[in-house]
Each structure stands twice: as structure tokens, then as C-alpha cells.
mmCIF file of C-alpha atoms (C1' of nucleotides) in Angstrom:
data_model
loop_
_atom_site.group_PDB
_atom_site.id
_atom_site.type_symbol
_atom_site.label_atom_id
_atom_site.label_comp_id
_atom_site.label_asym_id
_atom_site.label_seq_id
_atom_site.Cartn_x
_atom_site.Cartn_y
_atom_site.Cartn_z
ATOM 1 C CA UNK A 164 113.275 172.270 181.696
ATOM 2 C CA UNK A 165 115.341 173.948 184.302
ATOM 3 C CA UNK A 166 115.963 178.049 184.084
ATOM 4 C CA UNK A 167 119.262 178.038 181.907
ATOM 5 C CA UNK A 168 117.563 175.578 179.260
ATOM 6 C CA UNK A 169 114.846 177.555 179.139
ATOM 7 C CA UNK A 170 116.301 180.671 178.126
ATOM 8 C CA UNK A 171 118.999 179.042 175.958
ATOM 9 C CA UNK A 172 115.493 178.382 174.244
ATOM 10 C CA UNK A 173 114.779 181.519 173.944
ATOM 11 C CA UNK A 174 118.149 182.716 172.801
ATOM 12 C CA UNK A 175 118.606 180.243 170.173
ATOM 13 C CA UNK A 176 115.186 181.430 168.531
ATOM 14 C CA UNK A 177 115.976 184.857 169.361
ATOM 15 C CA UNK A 178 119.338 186.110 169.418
ATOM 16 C CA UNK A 179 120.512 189.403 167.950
ATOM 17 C CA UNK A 180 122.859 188.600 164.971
ATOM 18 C CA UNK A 181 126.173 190.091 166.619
ATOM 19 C CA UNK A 182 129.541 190.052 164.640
ATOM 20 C CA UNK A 183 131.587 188.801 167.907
ATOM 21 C CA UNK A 184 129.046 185.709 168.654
ATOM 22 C CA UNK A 185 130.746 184.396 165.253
ATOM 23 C CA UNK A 186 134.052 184.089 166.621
ATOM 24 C CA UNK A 187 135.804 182.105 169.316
ATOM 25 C CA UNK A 188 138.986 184.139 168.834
ATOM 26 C CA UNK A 189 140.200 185.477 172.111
ATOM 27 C CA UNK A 190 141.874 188.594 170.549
ATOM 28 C CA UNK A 191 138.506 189.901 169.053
ATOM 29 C CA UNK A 192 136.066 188.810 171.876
ATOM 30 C CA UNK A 193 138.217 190.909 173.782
ATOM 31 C CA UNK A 194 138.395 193.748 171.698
ATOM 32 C CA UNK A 195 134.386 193.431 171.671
ATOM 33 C CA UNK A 196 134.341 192.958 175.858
ATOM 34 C CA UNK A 197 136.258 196.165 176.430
ATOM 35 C CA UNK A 198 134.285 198.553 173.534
ATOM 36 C CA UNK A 199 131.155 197.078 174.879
ATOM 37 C CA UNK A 200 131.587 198.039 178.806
ATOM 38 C CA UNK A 201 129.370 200.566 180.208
ATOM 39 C CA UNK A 202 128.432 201.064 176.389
ATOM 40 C CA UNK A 203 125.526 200.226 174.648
ATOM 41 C CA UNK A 204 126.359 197.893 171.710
ATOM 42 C CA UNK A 205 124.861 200.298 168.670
ATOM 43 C CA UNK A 206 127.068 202.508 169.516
ATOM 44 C CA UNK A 207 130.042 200.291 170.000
ATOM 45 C CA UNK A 208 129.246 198.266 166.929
ATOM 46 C CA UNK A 209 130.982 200.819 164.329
ATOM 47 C CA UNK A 210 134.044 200.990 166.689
ATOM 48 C CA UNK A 211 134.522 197.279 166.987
ATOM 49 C CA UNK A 212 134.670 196.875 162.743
ATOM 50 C CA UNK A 213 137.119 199.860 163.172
ATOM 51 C CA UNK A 214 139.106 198.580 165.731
ATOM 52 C CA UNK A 215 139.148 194.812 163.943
ATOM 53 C CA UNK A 216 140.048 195.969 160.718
ATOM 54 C CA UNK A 217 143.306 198.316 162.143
ATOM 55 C CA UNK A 218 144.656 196.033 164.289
ATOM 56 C CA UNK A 219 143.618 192.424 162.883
ATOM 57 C CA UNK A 220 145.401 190.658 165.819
ATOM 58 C CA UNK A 221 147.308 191.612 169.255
ATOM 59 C CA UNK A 222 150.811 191.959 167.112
ATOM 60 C CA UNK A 223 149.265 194.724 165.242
ATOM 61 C CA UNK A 224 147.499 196.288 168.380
ATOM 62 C CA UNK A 225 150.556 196.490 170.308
ATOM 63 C CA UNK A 226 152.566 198.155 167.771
ATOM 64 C CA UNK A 227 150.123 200.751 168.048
ATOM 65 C CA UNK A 228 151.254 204.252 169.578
ATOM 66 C CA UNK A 229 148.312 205.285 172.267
ATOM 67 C CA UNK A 230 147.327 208.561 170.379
ATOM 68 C CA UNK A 231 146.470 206.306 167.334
ATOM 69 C CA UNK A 232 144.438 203.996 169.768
ATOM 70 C CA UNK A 233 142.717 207.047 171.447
ATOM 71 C CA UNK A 234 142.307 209.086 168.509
ATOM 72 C CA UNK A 235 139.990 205.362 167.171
ATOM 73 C CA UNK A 236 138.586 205.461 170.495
ATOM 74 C CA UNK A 237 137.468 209.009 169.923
ATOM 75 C CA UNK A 238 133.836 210.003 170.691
ATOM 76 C CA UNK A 239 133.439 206.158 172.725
ATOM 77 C CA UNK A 240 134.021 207.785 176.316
ATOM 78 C CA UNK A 241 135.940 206.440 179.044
ATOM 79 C CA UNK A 242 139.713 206.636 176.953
ATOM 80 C CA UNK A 243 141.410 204.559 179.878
ATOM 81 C CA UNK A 244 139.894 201.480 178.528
ATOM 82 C CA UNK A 245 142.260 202.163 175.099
ATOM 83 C CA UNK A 246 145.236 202.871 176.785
ATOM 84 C CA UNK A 247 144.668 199.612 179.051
ATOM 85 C CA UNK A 248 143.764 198.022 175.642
ATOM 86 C CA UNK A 249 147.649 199.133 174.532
ATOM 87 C CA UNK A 250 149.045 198.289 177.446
ATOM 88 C CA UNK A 251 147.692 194.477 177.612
ATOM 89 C CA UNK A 252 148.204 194.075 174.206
ATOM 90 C CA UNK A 253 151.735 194.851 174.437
ATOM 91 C CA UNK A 254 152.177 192.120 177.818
ATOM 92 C CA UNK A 255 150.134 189.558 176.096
ATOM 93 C CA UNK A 256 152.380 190.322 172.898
ATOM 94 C CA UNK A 257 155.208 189.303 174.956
ATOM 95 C CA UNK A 258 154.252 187.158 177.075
ATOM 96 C CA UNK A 259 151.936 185.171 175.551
ATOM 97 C CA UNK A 260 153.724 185.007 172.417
ATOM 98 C CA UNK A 261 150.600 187.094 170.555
ATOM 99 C CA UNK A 262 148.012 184.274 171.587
ATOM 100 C CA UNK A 263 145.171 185.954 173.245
ATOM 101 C CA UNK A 264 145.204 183.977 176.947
ATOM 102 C CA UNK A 265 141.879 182.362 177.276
ATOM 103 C CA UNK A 266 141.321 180.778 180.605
ATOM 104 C CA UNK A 267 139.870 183.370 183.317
ATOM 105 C CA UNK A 268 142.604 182.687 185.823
ATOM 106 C CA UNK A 269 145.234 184.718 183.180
ATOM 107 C CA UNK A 270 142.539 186.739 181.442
ATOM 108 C CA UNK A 271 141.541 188.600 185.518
ATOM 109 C CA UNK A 272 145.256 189.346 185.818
ATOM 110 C CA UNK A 273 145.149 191.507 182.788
ATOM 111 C CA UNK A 274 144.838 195.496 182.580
ATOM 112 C CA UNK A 275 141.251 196.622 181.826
ATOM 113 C CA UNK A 276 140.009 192.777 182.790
ATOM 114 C CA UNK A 277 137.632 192.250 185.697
ATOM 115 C CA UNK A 278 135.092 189.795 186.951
ATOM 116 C CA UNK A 279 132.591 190.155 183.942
ATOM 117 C CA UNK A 280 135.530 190.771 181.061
ATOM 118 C CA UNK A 281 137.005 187.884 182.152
ATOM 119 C CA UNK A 282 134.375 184.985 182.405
ATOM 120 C CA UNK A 283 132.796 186.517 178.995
ATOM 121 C CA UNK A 284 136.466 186.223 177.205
ATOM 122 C CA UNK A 285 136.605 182.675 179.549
ATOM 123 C CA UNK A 286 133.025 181.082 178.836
ATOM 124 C CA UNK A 287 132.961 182.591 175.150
ATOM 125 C CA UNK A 288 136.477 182.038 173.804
ATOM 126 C CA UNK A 289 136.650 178.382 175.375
ATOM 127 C CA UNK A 290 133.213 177.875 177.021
ATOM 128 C CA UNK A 291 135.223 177.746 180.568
ATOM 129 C CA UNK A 292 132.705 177.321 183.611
ATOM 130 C CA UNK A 293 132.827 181.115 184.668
ATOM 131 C CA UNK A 294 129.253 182.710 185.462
ATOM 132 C CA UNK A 295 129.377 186.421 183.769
ATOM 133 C CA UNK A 296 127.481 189.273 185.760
ATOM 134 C CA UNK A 297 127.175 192.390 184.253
ATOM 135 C CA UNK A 298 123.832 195.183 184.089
ATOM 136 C CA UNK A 299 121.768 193.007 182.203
ATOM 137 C CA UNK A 300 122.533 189.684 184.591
ATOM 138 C CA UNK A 301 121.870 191.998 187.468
ATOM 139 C CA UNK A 302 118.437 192.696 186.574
ATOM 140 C CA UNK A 303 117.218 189.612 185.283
ATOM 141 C CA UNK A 304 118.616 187.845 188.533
ATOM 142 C CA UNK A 305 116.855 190.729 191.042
ATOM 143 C CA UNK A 306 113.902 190.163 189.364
ATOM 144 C CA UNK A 307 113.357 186.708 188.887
ATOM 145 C CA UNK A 308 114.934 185.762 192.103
ATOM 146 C CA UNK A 309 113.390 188.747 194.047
ATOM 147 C CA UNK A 310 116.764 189.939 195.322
ATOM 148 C CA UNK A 311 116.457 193.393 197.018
ATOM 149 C CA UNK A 312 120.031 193.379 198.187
ATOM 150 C CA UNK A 313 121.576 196.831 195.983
ATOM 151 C CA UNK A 314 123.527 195.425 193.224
ATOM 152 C CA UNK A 315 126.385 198.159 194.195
ATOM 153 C CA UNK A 316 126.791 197.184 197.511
ATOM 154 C CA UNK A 317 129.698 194.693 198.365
ATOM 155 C CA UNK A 318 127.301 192.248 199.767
ATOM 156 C CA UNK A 319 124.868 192.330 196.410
ATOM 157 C CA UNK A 320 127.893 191.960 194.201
ATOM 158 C CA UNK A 321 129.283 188.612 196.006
ATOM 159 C CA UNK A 322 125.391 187.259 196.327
ATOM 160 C CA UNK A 323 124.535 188.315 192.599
ATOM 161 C CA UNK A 324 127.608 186.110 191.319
ATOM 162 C CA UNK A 325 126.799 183.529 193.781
ATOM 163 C CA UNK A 326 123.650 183.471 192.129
ATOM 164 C CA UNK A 327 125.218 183.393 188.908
ATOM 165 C CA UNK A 328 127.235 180.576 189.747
ATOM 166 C CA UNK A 329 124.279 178.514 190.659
ATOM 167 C CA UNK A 330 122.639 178.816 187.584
ATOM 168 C CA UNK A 331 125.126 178.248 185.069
ATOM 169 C CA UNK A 332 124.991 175.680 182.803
ATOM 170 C CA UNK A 333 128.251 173.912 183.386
ATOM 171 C CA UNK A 334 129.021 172.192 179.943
ATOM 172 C CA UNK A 335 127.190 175.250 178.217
ATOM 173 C CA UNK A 336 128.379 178.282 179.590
ATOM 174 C CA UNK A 337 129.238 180.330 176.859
ATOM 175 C CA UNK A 338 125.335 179.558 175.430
ATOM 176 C CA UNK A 339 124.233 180.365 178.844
ATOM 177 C CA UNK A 340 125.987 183.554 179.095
ATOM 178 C CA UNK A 341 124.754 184.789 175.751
ATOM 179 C CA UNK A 342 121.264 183.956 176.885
ATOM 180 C CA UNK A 343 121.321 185.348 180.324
ATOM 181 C CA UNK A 344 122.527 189.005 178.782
ATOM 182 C CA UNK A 345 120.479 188.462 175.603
ATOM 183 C CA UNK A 346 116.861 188.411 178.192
ATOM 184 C CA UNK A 347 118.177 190.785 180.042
ATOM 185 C CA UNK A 348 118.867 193.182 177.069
ATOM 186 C CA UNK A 349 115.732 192.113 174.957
ATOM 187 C CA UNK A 350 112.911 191.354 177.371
ATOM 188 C CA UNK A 351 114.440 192.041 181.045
ATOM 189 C CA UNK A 352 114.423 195.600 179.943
ATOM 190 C CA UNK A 353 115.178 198.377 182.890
ATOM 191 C CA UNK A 354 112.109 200.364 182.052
ATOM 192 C CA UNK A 355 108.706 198.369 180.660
ATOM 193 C CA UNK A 356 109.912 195.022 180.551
ATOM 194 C CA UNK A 357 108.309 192.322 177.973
ATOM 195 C CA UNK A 358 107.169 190.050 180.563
ATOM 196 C CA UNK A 359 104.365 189.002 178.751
ATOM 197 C CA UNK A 360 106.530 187.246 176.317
ATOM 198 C CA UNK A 361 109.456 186.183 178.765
ATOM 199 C CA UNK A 362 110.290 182.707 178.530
ATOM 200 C CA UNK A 363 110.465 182.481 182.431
ATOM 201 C CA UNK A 364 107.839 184.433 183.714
ATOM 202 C CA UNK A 365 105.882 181.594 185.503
ATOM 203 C CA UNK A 366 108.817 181.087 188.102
ATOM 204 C CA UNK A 367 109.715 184.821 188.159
ATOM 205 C CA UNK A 368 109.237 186.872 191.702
ATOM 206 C CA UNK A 369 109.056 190.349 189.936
ATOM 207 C CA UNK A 370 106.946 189.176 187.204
ATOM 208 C CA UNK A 371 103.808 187.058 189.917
ATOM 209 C CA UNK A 372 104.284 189.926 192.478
ATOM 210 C CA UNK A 373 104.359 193.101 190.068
ATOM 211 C CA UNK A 374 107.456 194.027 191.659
ATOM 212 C CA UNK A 375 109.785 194.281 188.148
ATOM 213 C CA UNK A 376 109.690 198.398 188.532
ATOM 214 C CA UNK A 377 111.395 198.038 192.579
ATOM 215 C CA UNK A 378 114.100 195.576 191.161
ATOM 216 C CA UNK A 379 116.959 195.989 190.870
ATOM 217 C CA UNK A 380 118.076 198.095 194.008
ATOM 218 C CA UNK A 381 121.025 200.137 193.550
ATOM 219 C CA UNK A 382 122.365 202.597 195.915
ATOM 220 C CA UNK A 383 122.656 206.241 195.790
ATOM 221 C CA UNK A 384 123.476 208.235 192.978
ATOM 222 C CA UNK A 385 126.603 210.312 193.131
ATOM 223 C CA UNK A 386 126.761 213.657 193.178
ATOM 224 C CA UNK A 387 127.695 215.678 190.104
ATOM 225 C CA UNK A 388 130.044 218.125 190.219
ATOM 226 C CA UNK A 389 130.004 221.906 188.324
ATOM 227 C CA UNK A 390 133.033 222.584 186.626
ATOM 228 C CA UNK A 391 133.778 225.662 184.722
ATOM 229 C CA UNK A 392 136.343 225.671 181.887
ATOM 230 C CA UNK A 393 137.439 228.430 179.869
ATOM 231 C CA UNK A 394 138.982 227.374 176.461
ATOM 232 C CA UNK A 395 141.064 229.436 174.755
ATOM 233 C CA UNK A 396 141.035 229.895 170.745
ATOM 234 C CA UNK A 397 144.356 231.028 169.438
ATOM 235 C CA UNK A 398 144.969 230.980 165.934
ATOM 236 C CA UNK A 399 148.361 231.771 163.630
ATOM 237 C CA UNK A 400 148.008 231.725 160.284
ATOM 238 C CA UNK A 401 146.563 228.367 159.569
ATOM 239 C CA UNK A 402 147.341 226.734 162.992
ATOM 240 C CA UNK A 403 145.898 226.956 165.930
ATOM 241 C CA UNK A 404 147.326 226.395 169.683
ATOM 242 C CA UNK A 405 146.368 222.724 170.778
ATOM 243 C CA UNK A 406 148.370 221.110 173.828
ATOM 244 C CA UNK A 407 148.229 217.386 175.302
ATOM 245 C CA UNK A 408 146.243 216.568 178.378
ATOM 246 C CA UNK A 409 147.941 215.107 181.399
ATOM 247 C CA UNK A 410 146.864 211.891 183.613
ATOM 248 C CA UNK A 411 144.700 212.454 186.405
ATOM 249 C CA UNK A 412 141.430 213.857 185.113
ATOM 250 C CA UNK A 413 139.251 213.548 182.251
ATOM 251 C CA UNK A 414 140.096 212.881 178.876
ATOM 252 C CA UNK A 415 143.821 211.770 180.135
ATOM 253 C CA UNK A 416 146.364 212.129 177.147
ATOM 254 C CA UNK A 417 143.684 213.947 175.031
ATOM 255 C CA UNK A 418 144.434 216.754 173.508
ATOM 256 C CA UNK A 419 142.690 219.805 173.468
ATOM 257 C CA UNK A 420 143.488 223.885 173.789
ATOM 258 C CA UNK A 421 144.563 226.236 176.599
ATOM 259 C CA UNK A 422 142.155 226.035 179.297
ATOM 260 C CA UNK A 423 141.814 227.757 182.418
ATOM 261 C CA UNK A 424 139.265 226.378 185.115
ATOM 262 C CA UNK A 425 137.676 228.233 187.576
ATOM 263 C CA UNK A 426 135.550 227.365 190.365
ATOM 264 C CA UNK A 427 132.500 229.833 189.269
ATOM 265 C CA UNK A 428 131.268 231.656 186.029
ATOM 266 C CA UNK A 429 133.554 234.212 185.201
ATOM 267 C CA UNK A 430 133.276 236.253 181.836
ATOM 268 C CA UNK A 431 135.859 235.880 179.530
ATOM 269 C CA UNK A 432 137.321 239.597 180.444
ATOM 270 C CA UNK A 433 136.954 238.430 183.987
ATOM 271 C CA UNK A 434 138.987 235.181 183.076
ATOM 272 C CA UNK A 435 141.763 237.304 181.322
ATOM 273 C CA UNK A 436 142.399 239.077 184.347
ATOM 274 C CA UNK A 437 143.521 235.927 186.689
ATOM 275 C CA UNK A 438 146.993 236.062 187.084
ATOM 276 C CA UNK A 439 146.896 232.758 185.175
ATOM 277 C CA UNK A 440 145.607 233.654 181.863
ATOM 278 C CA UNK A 441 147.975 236.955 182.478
ATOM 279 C CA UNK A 442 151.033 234.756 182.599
ATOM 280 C CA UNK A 443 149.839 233.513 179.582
ATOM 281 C CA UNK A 444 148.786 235.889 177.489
ATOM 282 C CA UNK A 445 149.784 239.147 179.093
ATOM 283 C CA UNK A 446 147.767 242.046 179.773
ATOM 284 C CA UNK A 447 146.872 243.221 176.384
ATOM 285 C CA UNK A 448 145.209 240.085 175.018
ATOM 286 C CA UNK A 449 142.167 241.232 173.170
ATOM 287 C CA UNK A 450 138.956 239.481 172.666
ATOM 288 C CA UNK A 451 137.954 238.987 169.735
ATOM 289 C CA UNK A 452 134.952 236.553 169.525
ATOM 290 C CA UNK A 453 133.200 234.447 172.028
ATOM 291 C CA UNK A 454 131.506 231.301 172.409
ATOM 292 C CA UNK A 455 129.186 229.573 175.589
ATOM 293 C CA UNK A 456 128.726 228.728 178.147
ATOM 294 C CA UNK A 457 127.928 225.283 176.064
ATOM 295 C CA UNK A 458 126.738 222.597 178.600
ATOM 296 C CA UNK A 459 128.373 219.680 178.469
ATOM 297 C CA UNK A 460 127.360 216.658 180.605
ATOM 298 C CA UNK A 461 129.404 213.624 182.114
ATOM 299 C CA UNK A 462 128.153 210.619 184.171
ATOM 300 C CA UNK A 463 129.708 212.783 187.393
ATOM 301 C CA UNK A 464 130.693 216.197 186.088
ATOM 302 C CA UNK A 465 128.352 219.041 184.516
ATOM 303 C CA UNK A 466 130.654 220.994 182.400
ATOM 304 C CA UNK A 467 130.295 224.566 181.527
ATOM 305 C CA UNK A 468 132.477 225.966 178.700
ATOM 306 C CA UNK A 469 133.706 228.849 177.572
ATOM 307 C CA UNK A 470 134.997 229.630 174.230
ATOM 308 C CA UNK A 471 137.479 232.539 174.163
ATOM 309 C CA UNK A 472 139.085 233.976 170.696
ATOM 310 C CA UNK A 473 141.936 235.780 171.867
ATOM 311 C CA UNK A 474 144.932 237.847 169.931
ATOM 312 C CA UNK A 475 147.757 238.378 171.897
ATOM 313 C CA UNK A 476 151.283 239.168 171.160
ATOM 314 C CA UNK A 477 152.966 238.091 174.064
ATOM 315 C CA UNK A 478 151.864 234.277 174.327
ATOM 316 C CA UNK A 479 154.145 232.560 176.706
ATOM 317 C CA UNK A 480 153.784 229.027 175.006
ATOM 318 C CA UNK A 481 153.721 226.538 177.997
ATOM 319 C CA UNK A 482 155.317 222.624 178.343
ATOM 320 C CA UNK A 483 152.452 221.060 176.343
ATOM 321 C CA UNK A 484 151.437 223.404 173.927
ATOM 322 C CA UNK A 485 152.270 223.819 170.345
ATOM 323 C CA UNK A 486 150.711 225.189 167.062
ATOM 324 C CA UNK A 487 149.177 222.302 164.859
ATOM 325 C CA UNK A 488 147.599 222.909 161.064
ATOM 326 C CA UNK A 489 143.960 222.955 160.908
ATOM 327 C CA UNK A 490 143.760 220.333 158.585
ATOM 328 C CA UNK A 491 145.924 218.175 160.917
ATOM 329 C CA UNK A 492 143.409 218.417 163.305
ATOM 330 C CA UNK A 493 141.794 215.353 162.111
ATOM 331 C CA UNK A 494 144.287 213.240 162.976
ATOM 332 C CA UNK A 495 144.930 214.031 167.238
ATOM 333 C CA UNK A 496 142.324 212.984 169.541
ATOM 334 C CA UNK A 497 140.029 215.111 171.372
ATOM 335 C CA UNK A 498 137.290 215.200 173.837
ATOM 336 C CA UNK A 499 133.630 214.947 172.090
ATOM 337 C CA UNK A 500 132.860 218.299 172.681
ATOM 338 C CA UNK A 501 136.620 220.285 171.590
ATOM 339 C CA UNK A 502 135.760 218.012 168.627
ATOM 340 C CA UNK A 503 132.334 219.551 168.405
ATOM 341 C CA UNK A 504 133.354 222.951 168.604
ATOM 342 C CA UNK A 505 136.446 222.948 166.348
ATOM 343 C CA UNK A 506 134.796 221.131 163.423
ATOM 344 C CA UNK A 507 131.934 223.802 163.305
ATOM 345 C CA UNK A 508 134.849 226.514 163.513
ATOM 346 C CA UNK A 509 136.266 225.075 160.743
ATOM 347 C CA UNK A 510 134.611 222.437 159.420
ATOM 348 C CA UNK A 511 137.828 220.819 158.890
ATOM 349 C CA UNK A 512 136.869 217.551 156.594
ATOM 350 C CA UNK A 513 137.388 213.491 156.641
ATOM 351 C CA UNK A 514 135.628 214.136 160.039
ATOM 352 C CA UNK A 515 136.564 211.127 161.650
ATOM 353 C CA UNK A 516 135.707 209.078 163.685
ATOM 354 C CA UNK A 517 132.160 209.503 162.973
ATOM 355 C CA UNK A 518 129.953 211.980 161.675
ATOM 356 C CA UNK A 519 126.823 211.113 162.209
ATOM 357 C "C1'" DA B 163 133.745 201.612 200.705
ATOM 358 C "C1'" DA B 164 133.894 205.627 198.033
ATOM 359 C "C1'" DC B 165 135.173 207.788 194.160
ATOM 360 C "C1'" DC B 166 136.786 208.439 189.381
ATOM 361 C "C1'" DC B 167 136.352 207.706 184.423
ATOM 362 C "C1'" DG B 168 132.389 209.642 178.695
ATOM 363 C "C1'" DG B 169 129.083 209.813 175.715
ATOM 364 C "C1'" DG B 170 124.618 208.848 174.123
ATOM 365 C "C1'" DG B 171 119.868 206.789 174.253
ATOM 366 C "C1'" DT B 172 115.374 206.680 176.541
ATOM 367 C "C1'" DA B 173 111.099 207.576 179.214
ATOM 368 C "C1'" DT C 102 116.021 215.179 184.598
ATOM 369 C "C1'" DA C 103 117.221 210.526 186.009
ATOM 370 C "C1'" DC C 104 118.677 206.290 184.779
ATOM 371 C "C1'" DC C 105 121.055 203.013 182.052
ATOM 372 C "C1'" DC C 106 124.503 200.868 178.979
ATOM 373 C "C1'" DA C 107 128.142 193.396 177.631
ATOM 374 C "C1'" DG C 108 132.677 197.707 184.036
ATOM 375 C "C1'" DG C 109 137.261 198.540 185.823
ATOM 376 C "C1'" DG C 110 140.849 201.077 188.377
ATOM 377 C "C1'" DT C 111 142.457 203.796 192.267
ATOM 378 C "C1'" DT C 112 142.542 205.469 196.822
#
DNA sequence: AACCCGGGGTA
DNA sequence: TACCCAGGGTT
């Protein structure tokens, strides 16, 4: 038996039972593609039933308004991937006359759909001849192969698909696609790999030279950057002072509450003296109950944050501010960690998305 | 080519 | 702490 056979093999007798592997429906292998990048499928399992039972098809997705699609996203990370979700949906809508496009020459002009997204919509939606590399492929190729080119490089990306391509099972792909991420994500592990039980482990470089710990290469880490922000708790009444987040940095069209940034610590009398927060809040704002620093950490960004309970008279409500009800809170989208904070403040209930 | 974009699990 | 996860977009 040649390589893709063999692990086919292995997947058929093995296989997680996934609820997108029973569907060849473009619409919700999609959905499933774009919850499950960079995102590890237990935790994008209870957002895919979400997603699938709100917006059945791609009529009912792109009638959507983006803070009901970020507010499901909620808690998943990386929001541009809803509001490319939106945006598609509403093209393909069009366009496409609400049938999901499943060849990979339409699917790779789409918003939010690369390489991987769209051989994996390609080979599993119509089992179309399109290799899929993605983390697990990456490691399972290094290793078996004994590639040492980095997998990040421009080079390694163009050999590791090349590679791809040479292996796939032609009249099989979608099988062979399953399998190939299925070894990768049950045996092929990153750390301690089940090579003992791998189903090719007699032809596989890492496994007869010991060498599964040095592959795959990947180039240097980036650099993570401190940022300091100083949030602002203002409360009226029953409402407290949200405002919308812009494009251009995290959480785009998030909301959260008035925030100040600065490029060190501060304390929060410190912070009410910048000629920001004065413009704000005037002079006489008085504290009345702090909160932090809480450390908050992103794949590039170590966050620091301040809470700040303020009372002022003299707010000077800016462009996207406003006062909201608590118990509307629930239903605007926030960053993981506003979300945090503001439901042990007030423990506000129905805490969706997710609880737990 | 380099950088940006989240949140959570794991060793 | 460092690395990884069914990656993609922008500059």
C-alpha cells in the first residue's frame, strides 16, 4: 500500500466522530473551515452548533448585522474571521444565488478563504483534487519526509504543498485530507508523538532517525508587545458608559468602555491627570474603586489593565460612547476579558456565549 | 517578507 | 513560559 492508502486505513478505523465530516454542504463546511482556523476544534465545536442553528444557510447569514455575528463569535478570538464570514456571505448571497461555490478556483477568491480553506471546502464539499496544508499537514509531512526547510518561510510553504500535491490521492481527496489532518492531530502530535502506533512509521525519517522533537522547523517567534490600558468604569443609574471599537487594532468593532492607553504603568490618579482623561472627565473626577493591573495575554500583545471607577460630573461624552442598561449588556459583544470583568461586577445573567 | 489579528490548552 | 491550534489579510 502506498502512504495515502495507508493512512486512509488508519482514518477509516480511527476517525474522530466530527459533526462537519457528515455533510457535503458547502455552506456548513465552510462555516466549520473558518471557526476551526488557528482554533482547536473543542473549543470551536460549541460555536459551530451555534453558528448552524442561527443561520441554517448563507440567506440567513447574510441577513445578519455584524454585531449579531461578532457578539456569536464572542470569546472565539480573531473577530475578523466573522466579519469576513458577513461579508462573503452577503457576495455569495448575490452572486451565487445563495449556493455555497464549491470548486477552489471561486472558493480562493473569497474573503477569509486561503490556500488551506479553500482545498478543504474544494476536496470535502466535492472531493476536487486540491492537496490541503494546514499545522497538522505540516508536521506530519516534516517528519515523515525529513523536511527541515521552516514551514513559515516562503520557500517551506511552496515545498510543503508541493509535497502535498504529490501525495494526494487523486480520486480520494477529500478521504485523504481527512486522514492526513486526522494523524497529524491524533498520533503526529507536536509534543510526544504516538509513533509507536503510527500507521507509517516504517517509512518515516523522524520516526527511524529519532528526529520527531527537531521537526517541524519554524522560524522565529515574534516579539510581544506591553501594552497598558486603563479602562474606565462609569456608571448612571443602571447604565453604564460602553462605546464601539474602531478598525485597526484589536477587537475591531467590539465594544467595550472608555479607555486610555499609555505607554508605561501609570496609577489611576496618575492616568486622571493626562490631559486626555482631563478632557474627558475634567479635573474633579474622583476615584472611587479600583481594579488591576489584570494580565491579559494575546498571541503578540501582553496586556496590562486597569480598572478605574470614576464619578465625575463633567463627562464630555465622546463620538462612540453612550450609556447602555446593565442587563443589555448581554446582548453587545466584547473582548474576553471586558466580558470577564463586567460579569463579575455585575453578574449580569443569560451569560452568553458561554459560561463555562 | 514582516507584521497583525484572540483565546485557550498543554508540557 | 513557550508553543500550538483544521490560517488569512495587510503593508
Amino acid at each position: 500500500m502506498n502512504f495515502s492508502d495507508e493512512i486512509t486505513n488508519w482514518y477509516n478505523a480511527n476517525k474522530r466522530d466530527l459533526p462537519w465530516r457528515n455533510t457535503t454542504d458547502a455552506y456548513t463546511i465552510w462555516l466549520s473551515e473558518i471557526i476551526l482556523q488557528q482554533t482547536r476544534v473543542e473549543q470551536g465545536m460549541p460555536y459551530f452548533y451555534r453558528f448552524l442553528e442561527r443561520y441554517p444557510n448563507v440567506a440567513a447569514f447574510a441577513a445578519a448585522h455584524e454585531d449579531d455575528i461578532l457578539k456569536l463569535w464572542q470569546g472565539l478570538g480573531y473577530y475578523s474571521r466573522g466579519r469576513n464570514m458577513l461579508s462573503t456571505a452577503r457576495l455569495v448571497n448575490e452572486q451565487y444565488k445563495g449556493t455555497f461555490p464549491t470548486r477552489y478556483n471561486e472558493l480562493i477568491k473569497l474573503k477569509g478563504i486561503g490556500e488551506y480553506t479553500a482545498a478543504a471546502i474544494a476536496s470535502f464539499a466535492a472531493n476536487e483534487a486540491k492537496a490541503v496544508v494546514d499545522g497538522n499537514v505540516y508536521r506530519v509531512l516534516a517528519r515523515y519526509f525529513g523536511i527541515s526547510e521552516p514551514i513559515n518561510s516562503t520557500k517551506g510553504k511552496k515545498l510543503f504543498q508541493e509535497t502535498a500535491n504529490s501525495i494526494l490521492n487523486m480520486e480520494h481527496a477529500g478521504i485523504h485530507n481527512q486522514a492526513m489532518m486526522e494523524l497529524g492531530a491524533i498520533i503526529c502530535k507536536p509534543k510526544n508523538p504516538a509513533c509507536g502506533i503510527c500507521p507509517v512509521n516504517t517509512g518515516c525519517y523522524a520516526f527511524l532517525n529519532n528526529a520527531a522533537t527537531q521537526l517541524p522547523v519554524k522560524l522565529k517567534t515574534v516579539k510581544v508587545r506591553e501594552r497598558y490600558l486603563n479602562y474606565f468604569l462609569i456608571t448612571d443609574g443602571d447604565k453604564i458608559l460602553m462605546k464601539k471599537r474602531g478598525m485597526g487594532d484589536i477587537w475591531a468593532n467590539m465594544y467595550d468602555m472608555p479607555l486610555i492607553e499609555t505607554s508605561e504603568m501609570l496609577t489611576p490618579h496618575e492616568v486622571l491627570q493626562l490631559s486626555e482623561a482631563i478632557e474627558y472627565f475634567g479635573t474633579d473626577a474622583e476615584i472611587l474603586e479600583v481594579s488591576g493591573p489584570v494580565k491579559h495575554m494575546l498571541t503578540h500583545q501582553r496586556l496590562k489593565v486597569n480598572f478605574i471607577k470614576i464619578d465625575s460630573k463633567k463627562i464630555k461624552l465622546q463620538q462612540e460612547w453612550f450609556y447602555i442598561e446593565v442587563e443589555n449588556l448581554k446582548k453587545i459583544a466584547m473582548p474576553q476579558i471586558i466580558f470577564i470583568f463586567l460579569t463579575n461586577i455585575f453578574t449580569f445573567k443569560n451569560n452568553f456565549p458561554f459560561s463555562n
